[in-house]
Amino acid sequence: QEAAKYGKKVMVLDFVTPTPLGNSWGLGGTCVNVGCIPKKLMHQAALLGQALQDSRKFGWQFREEVKHNWMTMTESVQNYVGSLNWGYRVALREKNVTYENAYGEFVGPHTIKATNKRGVEKLYTAERFLIATGERPRYLGIPGDKEYCISSDDLFSLPYCPGKTLVVGASYVALECAGFLAGLGLDVTVMVRSILLRGFDQDIANKIGEYMEEHGINFIRQFVPIKIEKGTPGRLRVIAKSTKGNQIIEGEYNTVLLAIGRRCMTRKIGLDKVGVKINEKTGKIPVNDEEQTNVPYIYAVGDILQDKLELTPLAIQAGRLLVQRLYAGATSKCDYANVPTTVFTPLEYGACGYSEETAVEKFGEKNIEVYHSHFWPLEWTVPSRDNNKCYAKIICNIQDNERVIGFHILGPNAGEVTQGFAAAMKCGLTKEQLDSTIGIHPVCAE
Amino acid sequence: GKNEYDLLIIGGGSGGLACAKEAAKFGRKVAVLDYVEPSPQGTKWGLGGTCVNVGCIPKKLMHQAALLGSAIKDAQHYGWNIAQPVHHTWSVMAQAVQNYVKSLNWGHRVQLQDKKVKYFNMKGSFSDPHTIRGLTKAGKETIVTAENIVIATGGRPKYPMHIAGALEYGITSDDLFWLKESPGKTLTPFVFNVSLECAGFLTGIGLETTVMMRSIPLRGFDQQMASLVTEHMESYGTKFLKRCFPTKVEKTESNRLQVTWKNTDLRTEITDSFDTVMWAVGRAPDTETLNLETVGVKTNSETGKIIVDASEATSVPHIYAVGDITEGRPELTPTAIAAGKLLAQRLFGQSSELMDYDNVPTTVFTPLEYGCVGLSEEAAVQCYGSDNIEVYHAYYKPLEFTVAERDAAQCYMKMVCLRERDQRILGLHFIGPNAGEVIQGFALGIKCGATYPQLMKTIGIHPTCAEEITKLHITKGSGLDATVTGC
């Protein structure tokens, strides 16, 4: 969309290879269809379930029995996603961007072959190319995984209630999905191989896990599934082995959701034909600070980039700035430092900057100061919700004027809270400046 | 002889308690006098001041009750099956809120005890610059002397005494939060944030509520934002009687209240009956019984508030003042707390840090919340000239409103920046859910001198409302459509 603003002739190829269970979706990518958007809406549905309980303590009265209807929610969510798909189609059309629903792969220098759903092939040439194919969920590579398991690619449009669910994985996808499924009243178990939320602050990750456990989600730790098969009618049997020994366990579930990571869609798009180097192990594409691959006319943005966070706003910003540099004479590069993020688990987690362990590693324990606090959101007092779970900490670099290098908050509306702090960190926030800022009362952010 | 206490504080509210506790940290002998004169309707409360008892805390809790009413409606769109009818019972809510407030009163008592601060439940007045006469409810007198005295008695709601029946039949925010029974059909004349916030939550819990205003809403706030807030309230169900002012309040045979008012435009006189009339015509500083004239503490002749300098000192040495009682300061809990703490640090902790009253963020907790920090658009224009400022703005739709089929017409944000080279941010205004949570971090940024380019370099968190602030790029000047579209 940005390139079209500068009068460039632009084409977008988008194609969704169906999931093993045959699921597919429209224009917009992961975020819109099977990521951020439907995830946050379902998370909201779960939060509203909690709100219903709270509301009674605030004087609201309605019949005790309240049940959730999966189909009603999913239909509404899919309708909204559909409107976004449509919105993108219209936006591209209005901006004169050519859109082809076809699978693109390089066949030679400056040339791409586009194959549509019916197998019809067309060739296109361009002066420059941008690879932004993103990722798809990994599978376990064990018997029964592709036949019986679903992934986040299937969950958000599942045409039946998932029922008793086993979530395999400890990624934010696993925990967010387990979180909202439990919030909707389902029996949820999470099977974790080792640690939760690898790459995130582990102190906080453990708090998140603890909270989920205390609120009814079962955790099976240090086990991995080794076989998935049909169990009693309507159920799947999962056989899992301990990572610490030979112990084998079995369990039955209506649904098994795999959330063990995502793999790059870079291996089958002909990159070898044009000489674009990828990391053979991960499939990720290394780029310079201008998002350029080793082939000067080929660029890449988004989840496929090596060593960059997999986030929508980052991909958008990188893409826009790239185009502005190419066609509008701009020089701004995407700033990958201090990118804030939020995990929408039942107890939300907002973060920006260093985790405590990476700060210690980089600066040394003696050179950092961690200020922290538990807090009780005012809205949780009347319904007597946990008074010692919400938590915030900032990590300061003592040698640099006590500059705030890490911000972490565990509590409601963590994303809304964190955004402004991320902006402040971009401005070089120090502890002193934080102390001299007046709070807004009564809110959690203060 | 020697003064009994190093520090005596009159007023156990946000400012007073913060000052007391901070001073006690330095090993000083500190005492707090707190006394609540019952409201004309007879309402009184415990230690903690306005915020805890009849302000921020109960207000936000009742606002939350109203928000939960909307959540119940939303939940149905998200698949929750809720049997109708759904209704709200005032007494359940009021009881829960009052219990929580009482626990805070208790908490403050315990904290003072823990920190060895002496607490007197007495009404204080000056005998001389170092002597306070304390009077209990029963009339027992105690004399207390102190080296330093801090006045932090705050304010109380005013009554429009020129309106017949206003005092006998009306209540104020002092009473609303302590009502045991539902206020029913309520009228809130005049429009300070308190009345809008109260009218908002009363509407939200299902009560028929009317706001009467003579001129503009939320005076002192950005007027474009104020209109959006009231527009939303109107679509939410609160009735607005604009360009009207009440002339008398009478009691009817059925024990309801009959209010007569005039419409300034139509020059007509109208009456209607209500169950409750809640006045929100401003607050008066609580200085009357302090005996300030005896010691020479100067007050502003118009407002009655105590005049202080940048170090919170009054016109009399060793007498200070913090909080709502002080002239020219924002009437906010966090500023009172900060001022009280810094004062104690300067008096006893060898600090010289003065309170910075610039860029204090605040939030109006109306049904659709409004958070802001810095200058309003009109103040910026006045200060710098319209040619020297740029206003970036956007209408957006919170993701959670989509499935809930809620109208987001008033969800709006704007950022007022200087045009000159570095484009420093002068003011940020946000209307939407969780406005306070959104604005707090940006207030920090503004304290760091944030500029528009720095904000644009900040990556957004997706999907949130706050991220839209980092994406502001349409200016008012361009005249382009400022509606956010797409993901």
XYZ file of C-alpha atoms in Angstrom, chain A residues 66-400:
335
model
C -24.150 -19.029 32.368
C -22.880 -21.087 29.470
C -20.704 -20.245 26.523
C -21.606 -21.102 22.942
C -18.490 -21.706 20.842
C -20.285 -21.436 17.510
C -21.816 -18.027 18.290
C -18.390 -16.669 19.190
C -16.546 -18.241 16.291
C -19.088 -17.082 13.748
C -18.829 -13.490 15.006
C -15.056 -13.637 15.002
C -14.940 -15.104 11.495
C -17.386 -12.507 10.229
C -15.109 -9.792 11.493
C -12.022 -11.458 10.010
C -13.891 -11.797 6.735
C -14.599 -8.070 6.778
C -10.888 -7.413 7.198
C -10.044 -9.723 4.262
C -12.547 -7.770 2.213
C -11.209 -4.467 3.457
C -7.715 -5.358 2.298
C -8.978 -6.436 -1.146
C -10.764 -3.105 -1.511
C -7.798 -1.116 -0.226
C -5.429 -2.765 -2.680
C -7.859 -2.182 -5.524
C -8.362 1.454 -4.619
C -4.623 1.986 -4.514
C -4.156 0.223 -7.871
C -2.120 -2.592 -6.410
C -2.512 -5.775 -8.447
C -3.472 -8.713 -6.277
C -3.181 -12.317 -7.311
C -4.352 -15.169 -5.133
C -1.487 -17.360 -6.273
C 1.550 -19.181 -4.878
C 4.702 -17.339 -5.850
C 8.176 -18.793 -6.394
C 11.332 -17.504 -8.061
C 12.262 -19.218 -11.299
C 15.123 -16.974 -12.377
C 16.558 -13.480 -11.927
C 13.772 -10.896 -11.573
C 11.192 -13.540 -12.475
C 8.477 -15.141 -10.438
C 6.045 -17.943 -11.281
C 2.572 -17.590 -9.780
C 0.421 -20.714 -9.495
C -3.227 -20.306 -8.555
C -5.598 -22.710 -6.802
C -6.474 -24.417 -10.088
C -2.843 -24.919 -11.041
C -2.758 -22.223 -13.707
C 0.766 -20.732 -13.967
C 1.784 -17.207 -14.895
C 5.161 -15.513 -15.002
C 5.834 -12.016 -13.706
C 8.936 -9.841 -13.718
C 9.758 -6.992 -11.396
C 12.546 -4.567 -10.684
C 12.408 -5.352 -6.966
C 10.923 -8.070 -4.813
C 9.834 -8.223 -1.203
C 9.572 -11.603 0.503
C 7.059 -11.555 3.338
C 5.772 -15.089 3.424
C 5.778 -15.470 7.192
C 5.485 -18.772 8.961
C 3.165 -21.708 9.673
C 2.762 -23.909 12.748
C 5.168 -26.779 13.216
C 4.048 -30.357 13.673
C 5.630 -32.878 16.006
C 6.654 -35.428 13.403
C 5.063 -38.263 15.368
C 2.427 -40.809 14.304
C -1.014 -39.234 14.141
C 0.022 -35.614 14.403
C -1.159 -34.404 11.024
C -4.285 -36.599 10.947
C -5.633 -35.795 14.352
C -4.101 -32.631 15.750
C -5.130 -29.067 15.069
C -2.982 -25.960 15.249
C -3.718 -22.263 15.711
C -4.315 -22.277 11.942
C -7.453 -24.341 12.595
C -8.564 -23.258 16.062
C -10.032 -19.858 15.293
C -12.484 -21.195 12.718
C -13.122 -24.586 14.265
C -16.710 -25.499 13.345
C -17.314 -27.330 16.614
C -16.466 -26.687 20.230
C -13.004 -28.143 20.973
C -14.189 -29.622 24.270
C -11.598 -31.216 26.529
C -8.363 -29.951 25.034
C -4.695 -30.848 25.304
C -2.419 -27.997 24.279
C 1.073 -29.185 23.424
C 3.701 -26.505 23.822
C 4.759 -23.666 26.096
C 4.975 -20.846 23.579
C 2.889 -17.719 23.972
C 0.542 -19.216 21.372
C 0.098 -22.310 23.558
C -0.489 -20.352 26.737
C -2.773 -17.743 25.178
C -4.945 -20.439 23.573
C -4.990 -22.608 26.694
C -5.892 -19.489 28.634
C -8.927 -18.453 26.663
C -10.187 -22.004 26.144
C -10.200 -22.467 29.908
C -11.829 -19.067 30.321
C -14.671 -20.214 28.106
C -15.282 -23.115 30.481
C -13.392 -25.925 28.762
C -11.234 -28.544 30.470
C -7.701 -27.643 29.409
C -4.344 -29.340 29.916
C -1.008 -27.953 28.766
C 1.836 -30.374 28.063
C 5.212 -28.668 28.409
C 8.543 -30.146 27.384
C 10.736 -27.894 29.520
C 10.283 -24.182 30.281
C 7.439 -21.736 29.673
C 7.723 -18.830 27.259
C 11.302 -19.386 26.165
C 12.972 -16.071 25.422
C 10.751 -14.127 27.809
C 11.669 -13.084 31.368
C 11.525 -16.397 33.206
C 10.491 -14.951 36.553
C 7.404 -13.536 34.863
C 6.866 -16.657 32.752
C 6.649 -18.718 35.908
C 4.203 -16.302 37.477
C 2.020 -16.616 34.383
C 2.105 -20.405 34.604
C 1.341 -20.346 38.311
C -1.646 -18.100 37.770
C -3.012 -20.323 35.034
C -2.596 -23.383 37.204
C -4.327 -21.735 40.153
C -7.188 -20.879 37.845
C -7.961 -24.358 36.693
C -5.573 -25.191 33.870
C -3.709 -28.488 34.271
C -0.040 -28.601 33.438
C 1.885 -31.746 32.550
C 5.517 -30.788 32.704
C 8.547 -32.444 31.166
C 6.643 -34.720 28.846
C 6.395 -34.901 25.070
C 3.749 -36.723 23.018
C 5.083 -39.674 21.091
C 1.873 -40.929 19.516
C -1.620 -39.638 18.803
C -4.363 -42.105 17.913
C -8.123 -42.527 18.036
C -9.355 -43.217 21.529
C -12.919 -43.816 22.738
C -15.439 -42.492 20.147
C -15.083 -38.752 19.764
C -11.774 -38.675 21.585
C -8.100 -38.841 20.833
C -5.628 -40.846 22.845
C -2.294 -39.166 23.487
C 0.694 -41.210 24.563
C 3.518 -39.184 26.017
C 7.009 -39.895 27.305
C 8.888 -38.172 30.098
C 11.916 -36.102 29.114
C 13.601 -37.208 32.306
C 13.306 -40.981 32.069
C 11.212 -43.775 30.659
C 7.866 -43.003 32.190
C 4.964 -43.226 29.720
C 1.556 -41.649 30.323
C -1.712 -41.753 28.409
C -4.619 -39.368 28.267
C -7.794 -38.833 26.268
C -8.979 -35.523 24.874
C -11.527 -34.246 22.371
C -8.944 -31.981 20.796
C -5.167 -31.848 20.650
C -3.806 -28.400 19.766
C -0.165 -28.240 18.736
C 1.597 -24.965 19.540
C 5.249 -25.931 19.506
C 6.618 -23.199 17.316
C 6.415 -21.911 13.779
C 8.532 -22.580 10.740
C 9.477 -20.202 7.960
C 7.866 -20.425 4.564
C 11.100 -19.913 2.709
C 12.177 -23.334 1.551
C 9.849 -23.792 -1.396
C 9.791 -20.384 -3.004
C 12.783 -20.821 -5.292
C 15.241 -18.741 -3.292
C 18.036 -21.007 -4.455
C 17.234 -20.055 -8.062
C 18.069 -16.446 -7.370
C 20.803 -17.026 -4.818
C 19.089 -15.631 -1.703
C 20.907 -17.043 1.309
C 18.823 -18.444 4.124
C 19.785 -19.935 7.466
C 19.683 -23.613 6.584
C 18.726 -24.664 10.092
C 15.919 -22.203 10.767
C 14.892 -21.165 7.266
C 15.115 -17.524 8.319
C 16.506 -14.897 5.986
C 19.378 -12.709 7.195
C 19.052 -9.078 6.059
C 21.053 -5.900 6.605
C 19.650 -2.931 8.498
C 17.743 -1.923 5.399
C 15.918 -5.227 5.097
C 17.971 -6.159 2.056
C 18.930 -9.808 1.458
C 22.268 -10.774 -0.052
C 20.666 -10.241 -3.464
C 20.462 -6.453 -3.882
C 17.033 -6.303 -5.558
C 15.390 -8.725 -3.133
C 14.195 -7.549 0.295
C 12.412 -9.292 3.161
C 10.244 -8.247 6.097
C 8.256 -9.833 8.873
C 8.383 -13.146 10.672
C 10.896 -14.655 8.224
C 13.697 -12.281 9.218
C 16.574 -13.715 11.192
C 17.119 -12.338 14.704
C 14.090 -10.061 14.684
C 10.953 -10.261 16.774
C 7.954 -11.891 15.119
C 5.411 -9.116 15.513
C 2.852 -7.466 13.242
C 3.603 -3.822 14.054
C 7.306 -4.407 13.471
C 6.648 -5.994 10.096
C 4.362 -3.086 9.153
C 6.862 -0.463 10.240
C 9.776 -2.189 8.519
C 7.793 -2.567 5.318
C 6.639 1.067 5.263
C 10.034 2.544 6.042
C 11.692 0.304 3.460
C 9.376 1.575 0.767
C 9.835 5.172 1.865
C 13.591 4.745 1.556
C 13.284 3.108 -1.875
C 10.809 5.509 -3.430
C 10.469 8.649 -1.358
C 14.061 9.508 -0.609
C 13.625 8.862 3.113
C 16.522 7.662 5.216
C 14.831 6.382 8.382
C 15.558 2.786 9.196
C 13.346 0.573 11.274
C 14.320 0.790 14.921
C 14.403 -2.746 16.262
C 15.463 -1.721 19.740
C 13.028 -1.730 22.631
C 10.121 -3.186 20.696
C 7.268 -3.681 23.160
C 5.102 -6.761 23.162
C 2.222 -8.261 25.102
C 1.260 -11.846 25.837
C -2.506 -12.131 26.157
C -2.626 -14.897 28.704
C -5.421 -14.793 31.330
C -3.086 -12.580 33.373
C -1.673 -10.366 30.627
C 2.021 -9.648 30.348
C 3.430 -6.514 28.774
C 7.166 -6.141 28.215
C 9.667 -3.823 26.618
C 13.441 -4.120 26.596
C 15.621 -6.534 28.532
C 14.400 -9.437 30.594
C 16.064 -9.628 34.008
C 18.307 -12.495 32.958
C 19.469 -10.894 29.691
C 20.140 -7.642 31.554
C 22.256 -9.482 34.109
C 24.054 -11.267 31.311
C 24.791 -8.107 29.362
C 25.514 -5.633 32.155
C 26.379 -7.766 35.188
C 24.239 -8.192 38.272
C 26.066 -5.446 40.171
C 25.336 -2.904 37.463
C 21.594 -3.252 37.301
C 18.896 -2.355 39.783
C 15.482 -3.984 39.666
C 12.562 -2.070 41.175
C 9.443 -4.126 41.627
C 6.009 -4.160 43.143
C 2.958 -6.334 43.520
C -0.304 -4.447 43.126
C -4.024 -5.082 43.496
C -6.097 -3.556 40.693
C -8.905 -1.541 42.276
C -11.434 -3.386 40.093
C -10.345 -6.675 41.700
C -11.002 -5.574 45.276
C -14.780 -5.753 45.378
C -14.945 -9.178 43.670
C -12.143 -10.401 45.978
C -9.852 -11.469 43.174
C -6.169 -12.280 43.752
C -4.456 -9.513 45.671
C -0.882 -10.668 45.182
C -0.606 -11.755 41.566
C -0.343 -8.540 39.620
C 3.260 -7.480 39.414
C 5.476 -4.896 37.794
C 9.217 -4.463 37.558
C 11.650 -2.131 35.871
C 15.280 -2.883 35.246
C 17.669 0.040 35.397
C 21.241 0.421 34.203
C 23.041 1.962 37.179
C 25.994 3.101 35.143
C 23.870 4.945 32.615
